[in-house]
Amino acid sequence: VTGLLFILAKITIEQITRFEVPPLEPNINQAIVLRLARYLRVLRKLKSMGFIKVFSNNLGDATGVTPAVVRKDLSAVSIQGHKRGGYQIDATLHTLERVLGKDERQEVVIVGCGKIGRALMSHPEFQREGIQIVAGFDINPNVQSPDAPIPILPMSALATFVHSRHIDVVVLTVPDNAATEVFDQVVAAGIPGVLNFTSIELKFPPTAKCRSGCVIHHVNIGLEIENLFYLVRTHRSASGEPTPAAVPSER
Amino acid sequence: VTGLLFILAKITIEQITRFEVPPLEPNINQAIVLRLARYLRVLRKLKSMGFIKVFSNNLGDATGVTPAVVRKDLSAVSIQGHKRGGYQIDATLHTLERVLGKDERQEVVIVGCGKIGRALMSHPEFQREGIQIVAGFDINPNVQSPDAPIPILPMSALATFVHSRHIDVVVLTVPDNAATEVFDQVVAAGIPGVLNFTSIELKFPPTAKCRSGCVIHHVNIGLEIENLFYLVRTHRSASGEPTPAAVPSER
DNA sequence: TAGATTGTTAATCGATTAACAATC
DNA sequence: TAGATTGTTAATCGATTAACAATC
């Protein structure tokens, strides 16, 4: 019986598993892009404070990386400083915005308008970053409201909406038990970018439709909290803090 | 007699505490812990499906890593398999739960009960992972409700609450403009673990109170969405297709 | 035994860090 | 000039991958 179970397990897992799409990269990888986005925010603040130029070690201090990394990152997107004068904030800022695509519209759609989904829809911070939530989608008729400023539409309207509005990025905030099903609908609609708030490990299938250009990011809050507990606990026991038991040396 | 009892009691407690503190090897880093947590979820599913054992390549397929990594990770926490029979799901699961601290209570508090904070408070998925939200805190009297099942208390009650309940982890969901101020209060209350939902780059100060045992994780939704746009755009231009509309189907 | 899988060691890869020449 | 900062190259570090002996 055990043998059978274990053969079944193998087959099932192999069938379920989907290929991972390799994110082809020039010489700018995701880690760099994330840092660039953080430099951009610091630069905006500095500009609003009236500063003109900035040194790599300033940006490093503000973002928690070494000056050498800042210089290397900026160099990777062809941003040049002046040998003793640092980087011009204004020019750097513009180049970063262009590289990161902040000059284009960033319209996203929320799929799954439960509590978290609706909370994100009214999240004011996005506007400041140029991200615009243009619609929500849900199967539940009770939350649908086609005439609201940000309309909440039925799931059936997803495909036509994202085509007509050229939506590229979707935020997936459905319950875990609906994750795979709804994700398949999102994939079928041709969406190449998904921010996954469920704790299901979704993956883009290796179909022709999104052969290499599809990306999914995961925001797994439960996993993050778990990890925090683990780290706090281990740090604590490493420094030998909470357990009052003394070292039994003498005796 | 009392003295003897006391000594016996002390020894017993020392033995118990020493036994309960898991023998954590120093070469376990955050990446490993995150993977372990994902193995754990897969194992739970497999167990609920009635499976008995699992191979490293199964776990690898299900979590998107190579079998060698799975074996190395499990080996790092002293989980041993059988040379040809793979890993016993039940035993592996128990060990992982102990190592990751899932057998202890994981009580967290929400600081900032705006839309996102309240959405997290009623998030059903946490319960399933053993994470319990025991209270919320907010300065706004309109959202305070001390008698609700999960009470929302004034910020002034934070310090005494976390002390009396021994809270270690806080979820910070306040508006960006209040982030640093509220974070300072959280630090002052002695909290060692923070999940930061604001887009402000908060850091624990190097004070004595939490000199090495403090951790902060960042969930920067705006940054994630930005990054998605960037990746989708670059992938698309790399593969040389300007619009995603052209899908080859039979007409 | 033959085949399969673990556990671990060595090789590889990539990213970070350090160093320093160029130069303003 | 003297001092400071960039841009890039080399050194280091760590994590992943490959390989394979052990062994069930």
Coordinates of C-alpha atoms (C1' of nucleotides) in Angstrom, one line a residue:
Chain A
V1 CA 0.0 0.0 0.0
T2 CA 2.8 2.4 0.9
G3 CA 4.5 1.7 -2.4
L4 CA 1.3 2.5 -4.3
L5 CA 0.8 5.7 -2.3
F6 CA 4.2 6.8 -3.0
I7 CA 4.0 6.2 -6.7
L8 CA 0.8 8.1 -6.7
A9 CA 2.5 11.0 -4.9
K10 CA 5.2 11.1 -7.5
I11 CA 2.8 11.1 -10.4
T12 CA 0.5 13.7 -8.9
I13 CA 3.3 16.1 -8.0
E14 CA 4.8 15.8 -11.5
Q15 CA 1.5 16.5 -13.1
I16 CA 0.8 19.5 -10.9
T17 CA 4.1 21.1 -11.3
R18 CA 4.5 23.7 -13.9
F19 CA 7.6 25.0 -15.6
E20 CA 9.2 28.1 -14.2
V21 CA 9.6 30.9 -16.7
P22 CA 13.3 31.9 -16.8
P23 CA 13.4 35.7 -16.5
L24 CA 15.9 36.6 -19.2
E25 CA 18.1 39.4 -18.1
P26 CA 20.6 41.7 -19.8
N27 CA 22.9 42.8 -17.0
I28 CA 20.2 44.5 -14.9
N29 CA 18.6 42.0 -12.5
Q30 CA 15.7 42.3 -10.2
A31 CA 17.8 43.2 -7.2
I32 CA 19.3 46.2 -9.0
V33 CA 15.9 47.4 -10.2
L34 CA 14.5 47.3 -6.7
R35 CA 17.5 49.3 -5.4
L36 CA 17.1 51.8 -8.3
A37 CA 13.4 52.3 -7.3
R38 CA 14.6 53.1 -3.8
Y39 CA 17.2 55.5 -5.0
L40 CA 14.4 57.2 -7.0
R41 CA 12.3 57.8 -3.9
V42 CA 15.2 59.2 -2.0
L43 CA 16.1 61.5 -4.9
R44 CA 12.5 62.8 -5.1
K45 CA 12.6 63.7 -1.4
L46 CA 15.9 65.4 -1.8
K47 CA 14.7 67.3 -4.8
S48 CA 11.6 68.5 -2.9
M49 CA 14.0 69.7 -0.2
G50 CA 15.8 71.8 -2.7
F51 CA 19.0 69.9 -3.1
I52 CA 20.9 69.9 -6.4
K53 CA 23.4 67.1 -6.1
V54 CA 24.0 64.0 -4.2
F55 CA 27.0 61.6 -3.5
S56 CA 26.9 57.9 -3.7
N57 CA 27.5 57.6 0.0
N58 CA 24.5 59.8 0.7
L59 CA 22.3 57.5 -1.4
G60 CA 23.9 54.5 0.2
D61 CA 23.2 55.8 3.8
A62 CA 19.6 56.5 2.9
T63 CA 19.0 53.1 1.4
G64 CA 21.2 50.9 3.5
V65 CA 23.7 49.9 0.9
T66 CA 27.4 50.7 0.3
P67 CA 28.4 53.6 -1.9
A68 CA 30.1 51.2 -4.3
V69 CA 26.9 49.4 -4.9
V70 CA 25.1 52.7 -5.6
R71 CA 27.7 53.7 -8.1
K72 CA 27.6 50.3 -9.8
D73 CA 23.9 50.3 -10.0
L74 CA 23.7 53.8 -11.5
S75 CA 26.5 52.9 -13.8
A76 CA 24.6 49.9 -15.0
V77 CA 21.8 52.2 -16.3
S78 CA 24.3 54.6 -17.8
I79 CA 23.9 57.3 -15.2
Q80 CA 27.1 59.2 -14.8
G81 CA 28.2 61.4 -12.0
H82 CA 31.0 64.0 -11.8
K83 CA 34.3 63.0 -10.4
R84 CA 34.1 65.3 -7.5
G85 CA 30.6 66.7 -7.7
G86 CA 28.6 63.6 -7.3
Y87 CA 25.3 63.1 -9.2
Q88 CA 23.0 65.8 -10.4
I89 CA 19.7 65.0 -8.7
D90 CA 17.5 66.3 -11.5
A91 CA 19.1 64.4 -14.3
T92 CA 19.5 61.2 -12.3
L93 CA 15.9 61.4 -11.3
H94 CA 14.7 61.7 -14.9
T95 CA 16.9 58.9 -16.2
L96 CA 15.7 56.6 -13.4
E97 CA 12.1 57.5 -14.1
R98 CA 12.6 56.7 -17.7
V99 CA 14.4 53.4 -17.0
L100 CA 11.9 52.3 -14.5
G101 CA 9.0 53.3 -16.8
K102 CA 7.6 55.9 -14.4
D103 CA 6.8 58.1 -17.4
E104 CA 4.3 55.6 -18.7
R105 CA 0.9 55.0 -17.2
Q106 CA 0.9 52.3 -14.6
E107 CA -2.7 51.1 -14.6
V108 CA -3.5 48.0 -12.5
V109 CA -6.6 46.0 -11.8
I110 CA -7.6 44.3 -8.6
V111 CA -8.9 40.8 -9.0
G112 CA -10.8 39.7 -5.9
C113 CA -12.5 42.5 -4.0
G114 CA -12.6 41.1 -0.5
K115 CA -11.4 43.2 2.4
I116 CA -7.8 43.3 1.3
G117 CA -8.6 44.0 -2.3
R118 CA -10.9 46.9 -1.4
A119 CA -8.3 48.2 1.1
L120 CA -5.8 48.3 -1.7
M121 CA -8.3 50.0 -4.0
S122 CA -8.5 52.9 -1.7
H123 CA -4.9 53.0 -0.7
P124 CA -3.7 56.6 -1.2
E125 CA 0.0 55.9 -1.4
F126 CA -0.3 54.3 -4.9
Q127 CA -1.3 57.6 -6.5
R128 CA 1.8 59.2 -5.2
E129 CA 3.9 56.6 -7.0
G130 CA 2.0 57.0 -10.3
I131 CA 0.2 53.7 -9.9
Q132 CA -3.5 53.9 -10.8
I133 CA -6.0 51.2 -9.9
V134 CA -8.6 51.5 -12.6
A135 CA -11.0 48.6 -11.7
G136 CA -11.8 45.7 -9.5
F137 CA -13.3 42.4 -10.3
D138 CA -15.3 39.9 -8.2
I139 CA -17.7 37.1 -8.6
N140 CA -19.8 38.3 -5.7
P141 CA -22.6 40.5 -7.0
N142 CA -22.9 42.2 -3.6
V143 CA -19.6 43.9 -4.0
Q144 CA -20.0 44.7 -7.6
S145 CA -20.5 48.4 -8.3
P146 CA -20.0 49.3 -12.0
D147 CA -20.7 53.0 -11.5
A148 CA -18.3 53.7 -8.7
P149 CA -15.3 55.9 -9.4
I150 CA -13.2 52.7 -9.4
P151 CA -15.8 50.3 -10.7
I152 CA -16.1 46.8 -9.4
L153 CA -17.1 44.5 -12.2
P154 CA -18.0 40.9 -12.5
M155 CA -15.2 38.4 -13.3
S156 CA -16.8 37.7 -16.7
A157 CA -15.9 41.2 -17.8
L158 CA -12.2 40.8 -17.0
A159 CA -10.9 39.6 -20.4
T160 CA -12.5 42.3 -22.5
F161 CA -11.6 45.0 -20.0
V162 CA -7.9 44.2 -19.8
H163 CA -7.8 43.9 -23.6
S164 CA -9.5 47.2 -24.3
R165 CA -7.5 49.1 -21.6
H166 CA -4.2 47.3 -22.3
I167 CA -3.8 46.3 -18.7
D168 CA -0.5 44.5 -18.0
V169 CA -0.5 44.1 -14.2
V170 CA -3.1 42.5 -12.0
V171 CA -3.2 42.3 -8.2
L172 CA -4.6 38.9 -7.1
T173 CA -6.4 39.2 -3.8
V174 CA -8.8 36.2 -3.8
P175 CA -9.2 33.6 -1.0
D176 CA -6.6 30.8 -1.2
N177 CA -9.2 28.2 -2.3
A178 CA -10.0 30.3 -5.4
A179 CA -6.5 31.1 -6.2
T180 CA -5.6 28.6 -8.9
E181 CA -9.0 28.9 -10.7
V182 CA -9.0 32.7 -10.8
F183 CA -5.3 32.8 -11.7
D184 CA -6.0 30.6 -14.7
Q185 CA -8.6 33.2 -15.8
V186 CA -6.1 35.9 -15.4
V187 CA -3.6 34.0 -17.5
A188 CA -6.2 33.2 -20.1
A189 CA -6.9 37.0 -20.4
G190 CA -3.3 37.4 -21.4
I191 CA -2.0 39.3 -18.4
P192 CA 1.8 39.1 -18.1
G193 CA 2.3 40.6 -14.6
V194 CA 0.7 39.4 -11.4
L195 CA 1.1 40.4 -7.8
N196 CA 0.0 37.4 -5.9
F197 CA -1.4 38.0 -2.4
T198 CA -2.6 34.4 -1.9
S199 CA -0.4 31.9 -0.1
I200 CA -0.7 29.5 -3.0
E201 CA 2.5 29.1 -5.1
L202 CA 1.2 30.1 -8.4
K203 CA 3.3 29.9 -11.6
F204 CA 2.8 30.9 -15.1
P205 CA 2.4 28.0 -17.4
P206 CA 4.9 27.7 -20.3
T207 CA 2.3 28.4 -23.0
A208 CA 3.0 30.4 -26.1
K209 CA 0.8 33.2 -24.9
C210 CA 3.2 34.5 -22.4
R211 CA 6.3 32.5 -23.4
S212 CA 9.0 34.4 -21.7
G213 CA 7.5 37.7 -20.6
C214 CA 5.4 36.8 -17.7
V215 CA 6.3 37.6 -14.1
I216 CA 4.6 36.8 -10.8
H217 CA 5.6 38.3 -7.5
H218 CA 4.4 36.9 -4.2
V219 CA 3.4 38.8 -1.1
N220 CA 3.0 36.0 1.4
I221 CA 2.1 37.8 4.6
G222 CA 1.8 34.6 6.6
L223 CA 5.2 33.4 5.6
E224 CA 6.7 36.8 6.5
I225 CA 5.2 36.7 10.0
E226 CA 6.3 33.1 10.5
N227 CA 9.8 34.1 9.4
L228 CA 9.8 37.0 11.8
F229 CA 8.9 34.7 14.7
Y230 CA 11.7 32.4 13.8
L231 CA 14.3 35.1 13.5
V232 CA 13.3 36.8 16.8
R233 CA 13.3 33.5 18.6
T234 CA 16.7 32.4 17.3
H235 CA 18.3 35.8 17.9
R236 CA 17.0 35.7 21.4
S237 CA 18.3 32.2 22.2
A238 CA 21.6 33.0 20.5
S239 CA 22.1 35.9 22.9
G240 CA 21.0 33.7 25.8
E241 CA 18.5 36.1 27.1
P242 CA 15.1 34.6 28.2
T243 CA 16.0 31.4 29.9
P244 CA 17.2 32.2 33.4
A245 CA 18.9 28.9 33.8
A246 CA 22.5 29.6 34.9
V247 CA 25.4 27.7 33.6
P248 CA 26.0 24.7 36.0
S249 CA 29.7 25.1 36.2
E250 CA 30.5 24.9 39.9
R251 CA 28.9 21.8 41.5
Chain B
V1 CA 14.0 19.0 52.5
T2 CA 12.9 22.3 51.0
G3 CA 16.4 23.0 49.8
L4 CA 16.6 19.6 48.2
L5 CA 13.3 20.1 46.5
F6 CA 14.4 23.5 45.3
I7 CA 17.6 22.1 43.8
L8 CA 15.7 19.2 42.1
A9 CA 13.2 21.6 40.7
K10 CA 15.9 23.9 39.4
I11 CA 17.7 21.0 37.8
T12 CA 14.5 19.8 36.2
I13 CA 13.6 23.2 34.9
E14 CA 17.1 23.6 33.5
Q15 CA 16.9 20.2 31.8
I16 CA 13.5 21.0 30.4
T17 CA 14.4 24.4 29.1
R18 CA 17.6 23.2 27.6
F19 CA 15.7 20.4 25.9
E20 CA 13.0 22.7 24.6
V21 CA 15.4 25.2 23.1
P22 CA 15.9 23.7 19.7
P23 CA 19.5 22.9 18.7
L24 CA 19.6 25.5 16.0
E25 CA 22.7 25.2 13.8
P26 CA 24.3 28.5 13.0
N27 CA 24.4 27.9 9.3
I28 CA 20.6 28.3 8.8
N29 CA 19.9 31.6 7.1
Q30 CA 16.7 33.4 6.1
A31 CA 16.6 31.9 2.6
I32 CA 16.7 28.4 4.1
V33 CA 14.0 29.2 6.7
L34 CA 11.7 30.5 4.0
R35 CA 12.2 27.4 1.9
L36 CA 11.6 25.2 5.0
A37 CA 8.3 26.9 5.6
R38 CA 7.3 26.2 2.0
Y39 CA 8.2 22.5 2.3
L40 CA 6.1 22.4 5.4
R41 CA 3.0 23.6 3.5
V42 CA 3.5 21.0 0.8
L43 CA 4.0 18.3 3.4
R44 CA 0.8 19.3 5.1
K45 CA -1.1 19.0 1.9
L46 CA 0.5 15.6 1.1
K47 CA -0.4 14.4 4.5
S48 CA -4.0 15.4 4.2
M49 CA -4.1 13.5 1.0
G50 CA -3.0 10.4 2.8
F51 CA 0.6 10.1 1.6
I52 CA 3.3 8.6 3.7
K53 CA 6.6 9.5 2.3
V54 CA 8.1 11.9 -0.1
F55 CA 11.4 12.3 -2.1
S56 CA 13.6 15.3 -2.3
N57 CA 12.8 15.7 -6.0
N58 CA 9.0 15.7 -5.2
L59 CA 9.5 18.5 -2.7
G60 CA 11.8 20.2 -5.2
D61 CA 9.2 20.1 -8.0
A62 CA 6.5 21.4 -5.8
T63 CA 8.5 24.4 -4.5
G64 CA 10.6 25.1 -7.6
V65 CA 14.0 24.2 -6.2
T66 CA 16.4 21.4 -7.1
P67 CA 16.4 18.2 -5.1
A68 CA 19.9 18.8 -3.8
V69 CA 18.8 22.0 -2.2
V70 CA 15.9 20.2 -0.5
R71 CA 18.2 17.6 0.9
K72 CA 20.7 20.2 2.0
D73 CA 18.0 22.2 3.7
L74 CA 16.5 19.3 5.5
S75 CA 19.9 18.1 6.5
A76 CA 20.7 21.5 7.9
V77 CA 17.9 21.0 10.5
S78 CA 18.9 17.4 11.1
I79 CA 16.0 15.8 9.2
Q80 CA 17.2 12.5 7.8
G81 CA 15.6 10.5 5.1
H82 CA 16.1 6.9 4.2
K83 CA 18.6 6.0 1.5
R84 CA 16.0 4.6 -0.9
G85 CA 12.7 5.4 0.8
G86 CA 12.8 9.2 0.9
Y87 CA 11.5 11.2 3.9
Q88 CA 8.7 10.2 6.2
I89 CA 6.1 12.9 5.8
D90 CA 4.9 12.7 9.4
A91 CA 8.2 12.9 11.1
T92 CA 9.6 15.5 8.7
L93 CA 6.5 17.6 9.3
H94 CA 6.8 17.5 13.1
T95 CA 10.4 18.4 13.0
L96 CA 9.8 21.3 10.7
E97 CA 7.0 22.5 12.9
R98 CA 9.3 22.4 15.9
V99 CA 12.2 24.1 14.2
L100 CA 10.0 26.8 12.7
G101 CA 8.3 27.3 16.1
K102 CA 4.9 26.4 14.9
D103 CA 4.2 24.6 18.2
E104 CA 4.5 27.8 20.1
R105 CA 1.8 30.5 20.0
Q106 CA 2.3 33.1 17.4
E107 CA 0.4 36.1 18.6
V108 CA 0.7 39.4 16.8
V109 CA -0.7 42.8 17.1
I110 CA -1.8 45.2 14.4
V111 CA -0.6 48.8 14.8
G112 CA -2.6 51.2 12.6
C113 CA -6.2 50.0 12.0
G114 CA -7.0 51.7 8.7
K115 CA -8.4 49.8 5.9
I116 CA -5.4 47.5 5.4
G117 CA -4.9 46.9 9.1
R118 CA -8.5 46.0 9.6
A119 CA -8.5 43.8 6.5
L120 CA -5.6 41.9 8.0
M121 CA -7.3 41.6 11.3
S122 CA -10.1 39.6 9.7
H123 CA -7.9 37.7 7.3
P124 CA -9.0 34.1 7.7
E125 CA -5.8 32.5 6.3
F126 CA -3.7 33.4 9.3
Q127 CA -5.6 31.2 11.7
R128 CA -4.8 28.2 9.4
E129 CA -1.1 28.9 9.8
G130 CA -1.3 29.3 13.6
I131 CA -0.9 33.0 13.6
Q132 CA -3.3 34.8 15.9
I133 CA -4.0 38.5 15.8
V134 CA -4.9 39.4 19.4
A135 CA -5.4 43.2 19.2
G136 CA -5.2 46.3 17.1
F137 CA -4.1 49.8 18.0
D138 CA -5.0 53.2 16.6
I139 CA -5.0 56.8 17.6
N140 CA -8.4 57.4 16.0
P141 CA -11.1 57.0 18.7
N142 CA -13.6 56.3 16.0
V143 CA -12.1 52.9 15.1
Q144 CA -11.3 51.9 18.7
S145 CA -13.5 49.1 20.0
P146 CA -12.1 47.7 23.3
D147 CA -14.8 45.1 23.6
A148 CA -14.7 43.5 20.1
P149 CA -13.4 39.9 19.8
I150 CA -10.2 41.4 18.6
P151 CA -10.1 44.7 20.5
I152 CA -8.9 47.8 18.9
L153 CA -7.2 49.9 21.6
P154 CA -5.7 53.4 21.8
M155 CA -2.0 53.7 21.0
S156 CA -1.4 54.7 24.6
A157 CA -2.2 51.1 25.6
L158 CA 0.4 49.5 23.4
A159 CA 3.3 49.3 25.7
T160 CA 1.5 47.8 28.7
F161 CA -0.4 45.4 26.4
V162 CA 2.7 44.0 24.6
H163 CA 4.5 43.6 27.9
S164 CA 1.7 41.8 29.7
R165 CA 1.0 39.5 26.8
H166 CA 4.6 39.0 25.8
I167 CA 4.0 40.1 22.2
D168 CA 7.1 39.8 20.0
V169 CA 5.8 40.7 16.5
V170 CA 3.9 43.7 15.3
V171 CA 2.3 44.5 11.9
L172 CA 2.7 48.1 11.1
T173 CA -0.1 49.4 8.9
V174 CA -0.1 53.1 9.4
P175 CA -0.1 55.9 6.8
D176 CA 3.4 56.7 5.5
N177 CA 3.4 60.1 7.2
A178 CA 3.0 58.5 10.6
A179 CA 5.4 55.7 10.0
T180 CA 8.5 56.9 11.8
E181 CA 6.7 58.3 14.7
V182 CA 4.6 55.2 15.4
F183 CA 7.6 52.9 14.7
D184 CA 9.5 54.7 17.4
Q185 CA 6.7 53.9 19.8
V186 CA 6.8 50.3 18.8
V187 CA 10.6 50.2 19.4
A188 CA 10.1 51.9 22.7
A189 CA 7.7 49.2 23.7
G190 CA 10.5 46.7 23.2
I191 CA 9.0 44.9 20.2
P192 CA 11.8 42.9 18.4
G193 CA 9.9 41.9 15.2
V194 CA 8.0 44.3 12.8
L195 CA 6.3 43.6 9.5
N196 CA 6.4 47.0 7.9
F197 CA 3.6 47.8 5.4
T198 CA 4.5 51.4 5.0
S199 CA 6.8 52.5 2.1
I200 CA 9.1 54.2 4.5
E201 CA 12.5 52.5 5.0
L202 CA 12.4 52.0 8.7
K203 CA 15.3 50.6 10.6
F204 CA 15.8 49.5 14.2
P205 CA 18.1 51.8 16.0
P206 CA 21.3 50.3 17.4
T207 CA 20.2 50.8 21.0
A208 CA 21.0 48.4 23.8
K209 CA 17.4 47.3 24.1
C210 CA 17.3 45.4 20.8
R211 CA 20.9 45.5 19.7
S212 CA 21.1 42.3 17.8
G213 CA 17.8 40.5 18.1
C214 CA 15.5 42.9 16.2
V215 CA 14.2 42.2 12.7
I216 CA 12.1 44.2 10.4
H217 CA 10.6 42.9 7.2
H218 CA 9.2 45.1 4.5
V219 CA 6.1 44.6 2.4
N220 CA 6.3 47.4 -0.1
I221 CA 3.4 46.9 -2.4
G222 CA 4.1 50.0 -4.5
L223 CA 7.6 48.8 -5.1
E224 CA 6.5 45.4 -6.1
I225 CA 4.0 46.7 -8.6
E226 CA 6.6 49.1 -10.0
N227 CA 9.0 46.2 -10.4
L228 CA 6.4 44.2 -12.2
F229 CA 5.8 46.9 -14.7
Y230 CA 9.5 47.1 -15.3
L231 CA 10.0 43.4 -15.8
V232 CA 7.0 43.1 -18.1
R233 CA 8.2 45.9 -20.2
T234 CA 11.7 44.7 -20.5
H235 CA 10.7 41.2 -21.3
R236 CA 8.4 42.4 -23.9
S237 CA 10.9 44.6 -25.6
A238 CA 13.5 41.9 -25.4
S239 CA 11.3 39.4 -27.2
G240 CA 10.4 42.1 -29.7
E241 CA 6.7 42.1 -29.5
P242 CA 5.2 45.5 -29.1
T243 CA 1.7 44.5 -28.2
P244 CA 0.5 41.4 -26.4
A245 CA -2.6 41.2 -28.6
A246 CA -1.4 38.9 -31.3
V247 CA -2.4 35.5 -30.0
P248 CA -2.3 32.7 -32.6
S249 CA -5.7 31.0 -32.5
E250 CA -7.8 29.3 -35.2
R251 CA -10.0 31.9 -36.8
Chain C
dT1 C1' 22.4 -8.0 -7.1
dA2 C1' 20.7 -3.8 -9.6
dG3 C1' 18.6 0.4 -9.1
dA4 C1' 17.4 4.4 -6.6
dT5 C1' 18.0 7.9 -3.3
dT6 C1' 20.3 10.1 0.4
dG7 C1' 24.0 13.0 2.4
dT8 C1' 28.0 15.5 1.7
dT9 C1' 31.9 17.2 -0.6
dA10 C1' 33.9 19.8 -4.4
dA11 C1' 33.0 23.0 -8.4
dT12 C1' 30.6 26.7 -10.1
dC13 C1' 28.4 30.7 -10.3
dG14 C1' 27.0 35.3 -9.1
dA15 C1' 26.8 39.1 -6.2
dT16 C1' 28.9 42.0 -2.9
dT17 C1' 33.0 44.2 -1.2
dA18 C1' 37.4 46.3 -1.4
dA19 C1' 40.7 48.8 -3.8
dC20 C1' 42.5 52.1 -6.6
dA21 C1' 43.5 54.7 -10.8
dA22 C1' 41.4 58.5 -13.1
dT23 C1' 40.1 63.2 -12.6
dC24 C1' 37.6 67.1 -11.3
Chain D
dT1 C1' 48.1 71.5 -5.8
dA2 C1' 45.5 68.7 -2.4
dG3 C1' 41.5 66.5 -1.4
dA4 C1' 37.5 64.1 -2.7
dT5 C1' 34.6 61.2 -5.5
dT6 C1' 33.7 58.5 -9.4
dG7 C1' 34.0 54.3 -12.3
dT8 C1' 35.9 49.9 -12.8
dT9 C1' 38.6 46.1 -11.9
dA10 C1' 40.1 42.5 -8.8
dA11 C1' 39.2 39.9 -4.4
dT12 C1' 36.1 37.9 -1.5
dC13 C1' 32.3 35.8 0.1
dG14 C1' 28.3 32.9 0.0
dA15 C1' 25.0 30.3 -2.1
dT16 C1' 23.7 27.2 -5.6
dT17 C1' 24.7 23.3 -8.5
dA18 C1' 27.0 19.2 -9.8
dA19 C1' 28.9 14.9 -8.6
dC20 C1' 29.3 10.8 -6.3
dA21 C1' 30.2 7.6 -2.5
dA22 C1' 27.4 5.4 0.8
dT23 C1' 23.6 2.3 1.3
dC24 C1' 19.0 0.7 1.5

